[in-house]
Coordinates of C-alpha atoms and ligand atoms in Angstrom, one line a residue:
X165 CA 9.8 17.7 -7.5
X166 CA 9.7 14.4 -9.1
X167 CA 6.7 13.1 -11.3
X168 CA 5.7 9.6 -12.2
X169 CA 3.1 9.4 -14.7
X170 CA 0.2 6.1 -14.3
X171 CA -0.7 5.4 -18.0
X172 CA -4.6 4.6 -18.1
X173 CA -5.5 6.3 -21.0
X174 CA -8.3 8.7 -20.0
X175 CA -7.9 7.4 -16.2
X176 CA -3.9 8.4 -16.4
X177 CA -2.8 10.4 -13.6
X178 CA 0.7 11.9 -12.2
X179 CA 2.2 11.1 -8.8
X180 CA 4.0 13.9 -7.5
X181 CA 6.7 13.9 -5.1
X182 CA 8.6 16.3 -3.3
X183 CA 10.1 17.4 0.2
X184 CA 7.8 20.2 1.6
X185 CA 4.8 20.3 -0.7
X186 CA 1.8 20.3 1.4
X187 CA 0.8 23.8 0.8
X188 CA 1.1 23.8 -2.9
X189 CA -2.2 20.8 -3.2
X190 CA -4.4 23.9 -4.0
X191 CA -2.7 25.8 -6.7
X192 CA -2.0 22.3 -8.5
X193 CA -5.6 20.7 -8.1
X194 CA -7.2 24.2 -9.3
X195 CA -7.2 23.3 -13.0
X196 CA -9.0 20.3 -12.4
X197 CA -12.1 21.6 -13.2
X198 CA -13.7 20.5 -9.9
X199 CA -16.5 22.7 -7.8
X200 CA -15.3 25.0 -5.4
X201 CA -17.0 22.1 -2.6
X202 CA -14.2 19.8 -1.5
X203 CA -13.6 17.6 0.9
X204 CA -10.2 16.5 3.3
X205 CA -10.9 13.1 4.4
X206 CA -8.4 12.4 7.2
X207 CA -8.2 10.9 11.1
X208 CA -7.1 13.2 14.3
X209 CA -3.8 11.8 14.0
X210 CA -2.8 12.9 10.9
X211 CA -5.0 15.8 10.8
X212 CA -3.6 17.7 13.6
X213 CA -0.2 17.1 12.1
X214 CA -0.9 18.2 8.3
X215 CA -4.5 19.1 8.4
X216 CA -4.4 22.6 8.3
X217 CA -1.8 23.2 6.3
X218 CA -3.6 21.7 3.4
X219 CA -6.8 23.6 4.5
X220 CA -4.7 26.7 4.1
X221 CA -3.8 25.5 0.9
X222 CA -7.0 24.8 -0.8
X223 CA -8.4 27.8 0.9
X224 CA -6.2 29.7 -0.8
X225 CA -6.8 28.0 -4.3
X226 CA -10.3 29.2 -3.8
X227 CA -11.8 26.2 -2.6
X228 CA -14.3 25.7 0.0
X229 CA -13.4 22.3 2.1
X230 CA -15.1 20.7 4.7
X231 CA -13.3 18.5 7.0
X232 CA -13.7 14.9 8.0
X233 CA -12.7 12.8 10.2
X234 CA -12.7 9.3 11.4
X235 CA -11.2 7.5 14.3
X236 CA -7.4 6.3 13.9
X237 CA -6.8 2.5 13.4
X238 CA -8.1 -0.5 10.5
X239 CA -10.9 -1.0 12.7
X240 CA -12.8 2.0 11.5
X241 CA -12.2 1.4 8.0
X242 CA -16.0 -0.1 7.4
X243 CA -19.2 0.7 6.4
X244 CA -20.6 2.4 9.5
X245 CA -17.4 5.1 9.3
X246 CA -18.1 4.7 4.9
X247 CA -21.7 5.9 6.2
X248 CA -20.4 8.4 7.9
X249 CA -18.6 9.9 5.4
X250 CA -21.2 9.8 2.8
X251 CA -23.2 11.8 5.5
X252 CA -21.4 14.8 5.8
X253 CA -20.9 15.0 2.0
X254 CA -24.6 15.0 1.2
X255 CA -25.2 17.8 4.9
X256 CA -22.9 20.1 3.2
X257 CA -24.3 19.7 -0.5
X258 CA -21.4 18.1 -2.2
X259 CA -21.6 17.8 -6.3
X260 CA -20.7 15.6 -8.8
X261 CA -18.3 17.9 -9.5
X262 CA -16.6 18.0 -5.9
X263 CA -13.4 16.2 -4.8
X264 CA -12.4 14.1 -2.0
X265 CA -8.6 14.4 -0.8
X266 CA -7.4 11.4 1.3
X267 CA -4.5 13.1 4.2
X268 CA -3.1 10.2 6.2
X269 CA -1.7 6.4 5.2
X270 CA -3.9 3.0 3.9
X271 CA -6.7 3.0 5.8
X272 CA -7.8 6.7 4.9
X273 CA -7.1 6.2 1.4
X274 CA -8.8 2.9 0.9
X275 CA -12.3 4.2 2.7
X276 CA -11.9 7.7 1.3
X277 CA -11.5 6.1 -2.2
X278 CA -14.3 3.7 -2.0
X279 CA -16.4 6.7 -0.9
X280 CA -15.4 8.9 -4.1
X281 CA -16.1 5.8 -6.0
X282 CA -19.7 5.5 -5.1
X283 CA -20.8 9.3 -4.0
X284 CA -22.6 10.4 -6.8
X285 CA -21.9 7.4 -9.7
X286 CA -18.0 8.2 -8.5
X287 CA -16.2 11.5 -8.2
X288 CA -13.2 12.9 -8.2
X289 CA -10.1 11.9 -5.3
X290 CA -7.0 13.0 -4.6
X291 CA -4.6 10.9 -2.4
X292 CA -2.2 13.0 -0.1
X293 CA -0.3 9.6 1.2
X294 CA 1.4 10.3 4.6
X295 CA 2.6 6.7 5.7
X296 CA 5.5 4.8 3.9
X297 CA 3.2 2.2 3.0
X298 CA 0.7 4.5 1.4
X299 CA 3.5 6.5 -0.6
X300 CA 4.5 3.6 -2.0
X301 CA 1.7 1.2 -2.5
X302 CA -1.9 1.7 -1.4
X303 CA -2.3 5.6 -2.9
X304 CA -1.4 4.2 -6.4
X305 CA -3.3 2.0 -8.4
X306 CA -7.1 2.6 -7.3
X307 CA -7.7 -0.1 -5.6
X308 CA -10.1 1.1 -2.6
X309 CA -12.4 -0.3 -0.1
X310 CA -13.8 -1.2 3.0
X311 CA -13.4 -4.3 5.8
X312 CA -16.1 -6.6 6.3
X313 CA -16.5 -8.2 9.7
X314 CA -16.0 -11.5 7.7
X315 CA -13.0 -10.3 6.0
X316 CA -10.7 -7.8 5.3
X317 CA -10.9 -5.6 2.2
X318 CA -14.1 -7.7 1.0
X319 CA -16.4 -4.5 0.2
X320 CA -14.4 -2.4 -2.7
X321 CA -14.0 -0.9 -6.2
X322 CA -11.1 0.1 -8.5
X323 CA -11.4 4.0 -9.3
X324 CA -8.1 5.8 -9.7
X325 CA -7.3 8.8 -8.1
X326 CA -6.9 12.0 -10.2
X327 CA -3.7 13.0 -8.5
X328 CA -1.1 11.3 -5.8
X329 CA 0.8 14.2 -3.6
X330 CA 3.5 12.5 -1.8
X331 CA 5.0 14.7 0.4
X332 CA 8.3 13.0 2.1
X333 CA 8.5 15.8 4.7
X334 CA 5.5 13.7 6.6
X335 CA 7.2 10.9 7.3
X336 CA 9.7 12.7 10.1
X337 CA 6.7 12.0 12.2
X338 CA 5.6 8.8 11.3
X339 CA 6.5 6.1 13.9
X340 CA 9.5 4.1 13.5
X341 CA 7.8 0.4 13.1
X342 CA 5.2 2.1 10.7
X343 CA 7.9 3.3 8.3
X344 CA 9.9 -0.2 8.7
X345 CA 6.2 -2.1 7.7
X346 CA 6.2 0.1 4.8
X347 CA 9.8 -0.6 3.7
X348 CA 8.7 -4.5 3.5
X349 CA 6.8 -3.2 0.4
X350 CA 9.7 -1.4 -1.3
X351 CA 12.0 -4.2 -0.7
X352 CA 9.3 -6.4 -2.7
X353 CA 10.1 -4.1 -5.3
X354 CA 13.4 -4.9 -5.1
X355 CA 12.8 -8.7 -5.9
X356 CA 10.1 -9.0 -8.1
X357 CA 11.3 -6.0 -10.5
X358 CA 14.8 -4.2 -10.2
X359 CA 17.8 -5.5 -8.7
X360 CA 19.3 -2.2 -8.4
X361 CA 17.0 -0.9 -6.4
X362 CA 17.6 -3.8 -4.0
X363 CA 21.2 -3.1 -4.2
X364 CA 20.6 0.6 -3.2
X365 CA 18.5 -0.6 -0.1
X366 CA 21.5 -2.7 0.8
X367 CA 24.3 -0.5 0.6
X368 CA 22.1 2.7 1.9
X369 CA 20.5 1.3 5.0
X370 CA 21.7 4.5 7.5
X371 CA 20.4 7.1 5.0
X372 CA 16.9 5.7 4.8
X373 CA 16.8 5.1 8.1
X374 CA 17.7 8.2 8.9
X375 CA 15.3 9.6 6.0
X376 CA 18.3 11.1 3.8
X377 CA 15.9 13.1 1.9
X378 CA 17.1 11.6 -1.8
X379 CA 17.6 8.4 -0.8
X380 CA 14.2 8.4 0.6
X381 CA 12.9 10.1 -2.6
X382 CA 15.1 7.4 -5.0
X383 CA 13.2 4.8 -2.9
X384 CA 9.8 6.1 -3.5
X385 CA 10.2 7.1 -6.6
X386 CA 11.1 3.7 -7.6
X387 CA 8.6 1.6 -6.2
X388 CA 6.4 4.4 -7.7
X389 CA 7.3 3.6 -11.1
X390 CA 7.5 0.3 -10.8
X391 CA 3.9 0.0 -9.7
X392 CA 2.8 2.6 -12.1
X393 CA 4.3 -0.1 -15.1
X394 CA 2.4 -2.9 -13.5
X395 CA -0.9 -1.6 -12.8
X396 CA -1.0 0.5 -16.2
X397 CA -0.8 -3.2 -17.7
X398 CA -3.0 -5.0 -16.1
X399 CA -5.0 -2.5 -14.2
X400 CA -7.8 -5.1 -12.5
X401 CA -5.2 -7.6 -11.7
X402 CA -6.3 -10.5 -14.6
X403 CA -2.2 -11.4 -14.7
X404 CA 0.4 -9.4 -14.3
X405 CA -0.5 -6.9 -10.8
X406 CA -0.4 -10.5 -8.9
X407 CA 3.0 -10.0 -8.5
X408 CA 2.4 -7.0 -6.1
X409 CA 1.4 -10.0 -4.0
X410 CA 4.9 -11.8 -3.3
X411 CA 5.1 -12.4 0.0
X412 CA 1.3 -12.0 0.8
X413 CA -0.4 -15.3 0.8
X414 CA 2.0 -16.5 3.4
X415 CA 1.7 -12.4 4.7
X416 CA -1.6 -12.6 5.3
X417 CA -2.3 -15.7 6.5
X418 CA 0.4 -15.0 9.7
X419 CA -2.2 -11.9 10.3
X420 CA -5.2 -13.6 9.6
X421 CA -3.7 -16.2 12.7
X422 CA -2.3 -13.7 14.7
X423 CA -5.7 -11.6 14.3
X424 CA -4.1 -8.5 12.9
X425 CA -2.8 -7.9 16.3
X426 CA 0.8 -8.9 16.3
X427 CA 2.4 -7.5 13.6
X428 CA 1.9 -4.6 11.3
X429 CA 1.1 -5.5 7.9
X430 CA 4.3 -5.0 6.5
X431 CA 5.7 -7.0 9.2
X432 CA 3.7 -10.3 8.1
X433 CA 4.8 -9.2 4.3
X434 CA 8.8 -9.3 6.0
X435 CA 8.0 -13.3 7.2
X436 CA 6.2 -14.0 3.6
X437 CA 8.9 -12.5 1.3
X438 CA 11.6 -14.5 2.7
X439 CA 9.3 -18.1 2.9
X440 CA 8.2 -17.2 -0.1
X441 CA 12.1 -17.1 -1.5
X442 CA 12.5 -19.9 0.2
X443 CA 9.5 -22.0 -0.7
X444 CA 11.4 -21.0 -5.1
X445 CA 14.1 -22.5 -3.7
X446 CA 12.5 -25.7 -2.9
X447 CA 11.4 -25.9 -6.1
X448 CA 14.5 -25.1 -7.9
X449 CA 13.7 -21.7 -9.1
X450 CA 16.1 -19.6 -7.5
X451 CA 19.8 -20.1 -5.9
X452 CA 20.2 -20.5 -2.1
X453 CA 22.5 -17.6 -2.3
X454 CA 19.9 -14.9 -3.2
X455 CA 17.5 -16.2 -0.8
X456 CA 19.5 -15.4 2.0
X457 CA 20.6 -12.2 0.6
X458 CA 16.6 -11.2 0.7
X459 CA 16.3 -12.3 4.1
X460 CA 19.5 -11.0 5.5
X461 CA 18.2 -7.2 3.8
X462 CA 14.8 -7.9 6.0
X463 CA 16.8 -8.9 9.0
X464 CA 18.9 -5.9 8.6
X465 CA 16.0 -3.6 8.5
X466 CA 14.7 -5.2 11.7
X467 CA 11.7 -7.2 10.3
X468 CA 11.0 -10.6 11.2
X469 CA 11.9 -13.3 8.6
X470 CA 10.4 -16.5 10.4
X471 CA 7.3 -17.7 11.7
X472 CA 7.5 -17.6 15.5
X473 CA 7.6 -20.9 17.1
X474 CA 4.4 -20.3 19.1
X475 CA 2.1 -20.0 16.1
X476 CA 1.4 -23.5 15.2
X477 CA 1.9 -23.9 11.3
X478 CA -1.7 -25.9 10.6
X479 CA -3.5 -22.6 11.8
X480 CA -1.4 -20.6 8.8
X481 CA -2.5 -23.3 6.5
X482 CA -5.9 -22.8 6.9
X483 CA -6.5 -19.6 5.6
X484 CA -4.3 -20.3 2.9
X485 CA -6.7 -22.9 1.6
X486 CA -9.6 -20.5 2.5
X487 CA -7.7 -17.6 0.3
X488 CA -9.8 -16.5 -2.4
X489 CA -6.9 -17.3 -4.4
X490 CA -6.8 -21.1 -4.0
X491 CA -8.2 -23.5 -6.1
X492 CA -8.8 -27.2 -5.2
X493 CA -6.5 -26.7 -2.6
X494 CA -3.7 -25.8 -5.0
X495 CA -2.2 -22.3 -4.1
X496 CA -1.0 -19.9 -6.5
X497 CA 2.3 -18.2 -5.3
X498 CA 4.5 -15.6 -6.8
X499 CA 8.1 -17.0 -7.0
X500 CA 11.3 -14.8 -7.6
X501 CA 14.2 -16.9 -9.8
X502 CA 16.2 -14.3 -9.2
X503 CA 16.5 -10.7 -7.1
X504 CA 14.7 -8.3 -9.5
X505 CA 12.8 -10.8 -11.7
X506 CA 9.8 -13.4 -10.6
X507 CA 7.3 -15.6 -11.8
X508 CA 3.7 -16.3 -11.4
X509 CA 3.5 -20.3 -10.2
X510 CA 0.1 -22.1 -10.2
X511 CA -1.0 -25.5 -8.8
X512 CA 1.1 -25.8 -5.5
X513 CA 0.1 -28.2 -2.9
X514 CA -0.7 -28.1 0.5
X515 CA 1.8 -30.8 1.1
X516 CA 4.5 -28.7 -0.3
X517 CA 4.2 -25.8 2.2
X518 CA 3.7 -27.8 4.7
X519 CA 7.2 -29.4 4.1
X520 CA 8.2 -25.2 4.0
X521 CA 6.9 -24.2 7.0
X522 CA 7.2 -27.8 9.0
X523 CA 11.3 -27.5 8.4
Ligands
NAD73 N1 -5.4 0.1 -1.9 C1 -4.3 -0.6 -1.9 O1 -3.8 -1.0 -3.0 C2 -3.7 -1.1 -0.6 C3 -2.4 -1.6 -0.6 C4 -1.8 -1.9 0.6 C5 -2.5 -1.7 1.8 N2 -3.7 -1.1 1.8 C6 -4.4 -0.8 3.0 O2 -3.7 0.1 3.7 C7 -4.0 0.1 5.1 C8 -2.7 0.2 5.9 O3 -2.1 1.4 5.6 P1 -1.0 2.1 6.5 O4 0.0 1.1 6.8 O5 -0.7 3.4 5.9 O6 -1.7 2.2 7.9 P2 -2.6 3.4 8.6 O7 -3.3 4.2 7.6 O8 -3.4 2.8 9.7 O9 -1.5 4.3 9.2 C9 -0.6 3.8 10.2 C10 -0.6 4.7 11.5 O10 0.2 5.9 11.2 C11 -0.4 7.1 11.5 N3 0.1 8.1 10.6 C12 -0.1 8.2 9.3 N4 0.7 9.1 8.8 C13 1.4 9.6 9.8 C14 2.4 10.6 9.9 N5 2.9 11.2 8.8 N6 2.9 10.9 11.1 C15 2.5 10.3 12.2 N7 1.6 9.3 12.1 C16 1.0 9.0 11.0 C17 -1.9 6.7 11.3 O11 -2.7 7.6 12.0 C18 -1.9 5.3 11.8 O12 -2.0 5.3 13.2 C19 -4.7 -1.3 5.3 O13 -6.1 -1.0 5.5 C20 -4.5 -2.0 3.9 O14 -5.6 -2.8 3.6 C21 -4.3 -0.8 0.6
ZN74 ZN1 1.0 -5.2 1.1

């Protein structure tokens, strides 16, 4: 098993992965000085797949968990399905001293983290990531929350888990475009921190695809890390953690347009990484070479890298200007000037990515 350590003083916390480690949760989480009461916060999907097994598993450490779940898809991440959860903890007489542990990908982790946050002042959580995507990004970090019909992630704190179990084995059943969406995020890694790690998703494409079990764990690992640096510096992203966000301002205007219908998050992260490259290239920041060496990776991991020709381009700029990012109608964007390193550029006009996206 391989560890990687998030370094927030009293908040620190390890991330743990492994192939086949499901049913050893219990025995690890049992010195955490938590009250026999837990909680496994998960959706039917996910829970009929792993649900038990980590039931076993905390049964066996001596723990008594209830069970809860919420429908499957981003449309139940909000504050009736929050209420919901907040519910069953108080029926069953959960304590300050109880534990919440997150089984499935993003949208279980986010709600089940906001919901530890708030339950009692904030207790204990334990993120058992089962998507690509949540391996990688949203279980580390403790950024949680809740959609608002007026917006997504609007309602939410930051309270860091006590303990990330990635267990790789999941992912042999996780859907094919899900784990793609989630490779969008590692191969942001890739730019805006280590150009070896771009390198190895390059020259390894067949063995992640096919889920080679240390390629897959090198991956993870990685992006882990790499993450765990950036958040243990800037933990409520005043600098540094903004550039987690390459290739999400452009990202999440295409799904703000396409009304998180058409593509999967990661998808719309695929389209923003490589206009994003592009738009640093406009601006001289980075060679023409390495942008298409970003886009041709994306390309090869069947992602999209352009804006379709039906979506008309004003309709992306206007969420851009609505981002809570934007100033004045100046955008701040996160550039790369080379593959592993970027920078944070402020004061971009409107003008200029309309020239990007009009070429
Ligand atoms: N907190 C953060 O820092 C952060 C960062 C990025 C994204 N997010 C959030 O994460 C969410 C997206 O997460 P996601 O991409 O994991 O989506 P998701 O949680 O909706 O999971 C995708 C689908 O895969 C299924 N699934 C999960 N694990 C599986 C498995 N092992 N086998 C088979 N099916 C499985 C789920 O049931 C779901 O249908 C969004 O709500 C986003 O806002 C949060
Ligand atoms: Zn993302």
């Amino acid at each position: 098993m391989e560890k990687v350590r998030v370094e927030l003083g009293e908040r620190s916390y390890d991330i743990a992965i492994g192939f086949h480690i499901l049913d050893s949760i219990g025995e690890t989480i049992k010195s955490f000085g938590l009250s026999p009461r837990i909680a496994i916060v998960s959706n039917p999907t996910v829970f009929s797949l792993y649900g038990e097994r980590v039931l076993d598993s905390v049964r066996k450490a001596g723990f008594n968990a209830i069970t809860i779940t919420i429908p499957d898809g981003e449309g139940y991440k909000d504050i009736q399905w929050l209420q919901h959860i907040y519910d069953e903890l108080l029926k069953h007489k959960l304590d300050r001293s109880s534990a919440l542990i997150a089984l499935g990908g993003g949208v279980i982790g986010d709600i089940t983290g906001f919901a530890a946050s708030t339950y009692m002042r904030g207790i204990s959580y334990i993120q058992v990531p089962t998507t690509l995507l949540a391996q990688v990004d949203s279980s580390v970090g403790g950024k949680t929350g809740v959609n608002h019909k007026l917006g997504k992630n609007m309602i939410g704190t930051f309270w860091q888990p006590r303990l990330v179990w990635v267990d790789t084995e999941t992912l042999k059943t996780l859907p094919q475009r899900e784990l793609l969406a989630g490779l969008a995020e590692v191969i942001k890694y890739g730019v805006i921190w280590d150009n070896e790690l771009f390198d190895f998703l390059e020259n390894n494409r067949n063995k992640i695809l096919n889920l080679d079990r240390d390629a897959i764990t090198y991956i993870i690992k990685r992006s882990c890390e790499i993450k765990a640096e950036v958040v243990s510096k800037d933990e409520r992203e005043s600098g540094i953690r903004s550039i987690l966000n390459y290739g999400h301002t452009i990202g999440h205007a295409i799904e703000t347009v396409t009304e998180y219908k058409r593509y999967l998050h990661g998808e719309a992260v695929a389209i923003g990484i490589c206009l994003e490259a592009r738009l640093s290239n406009m601006l001289n920041f980075i060679d023409m070479n390495q942008v298409l060496r970003i886009k041709t990776l994306i390309e090869s991991y069947g992602m999209p890298s352009e804006i379709p020709a039906d979506i008309d381009i004003n309709n992306i700029l206007t969420p851009m200007q609505l981002d809570k990012k934007a100033v004045a109608g100046e955008l701040k964007f996160i550039l790369p000037e080379r593959i592993g390193a970027v920078r944070i550029h402020k004061g971009i006009k409107m003008e200029f990515i309309r020239n990007l996206l009009g070429e």
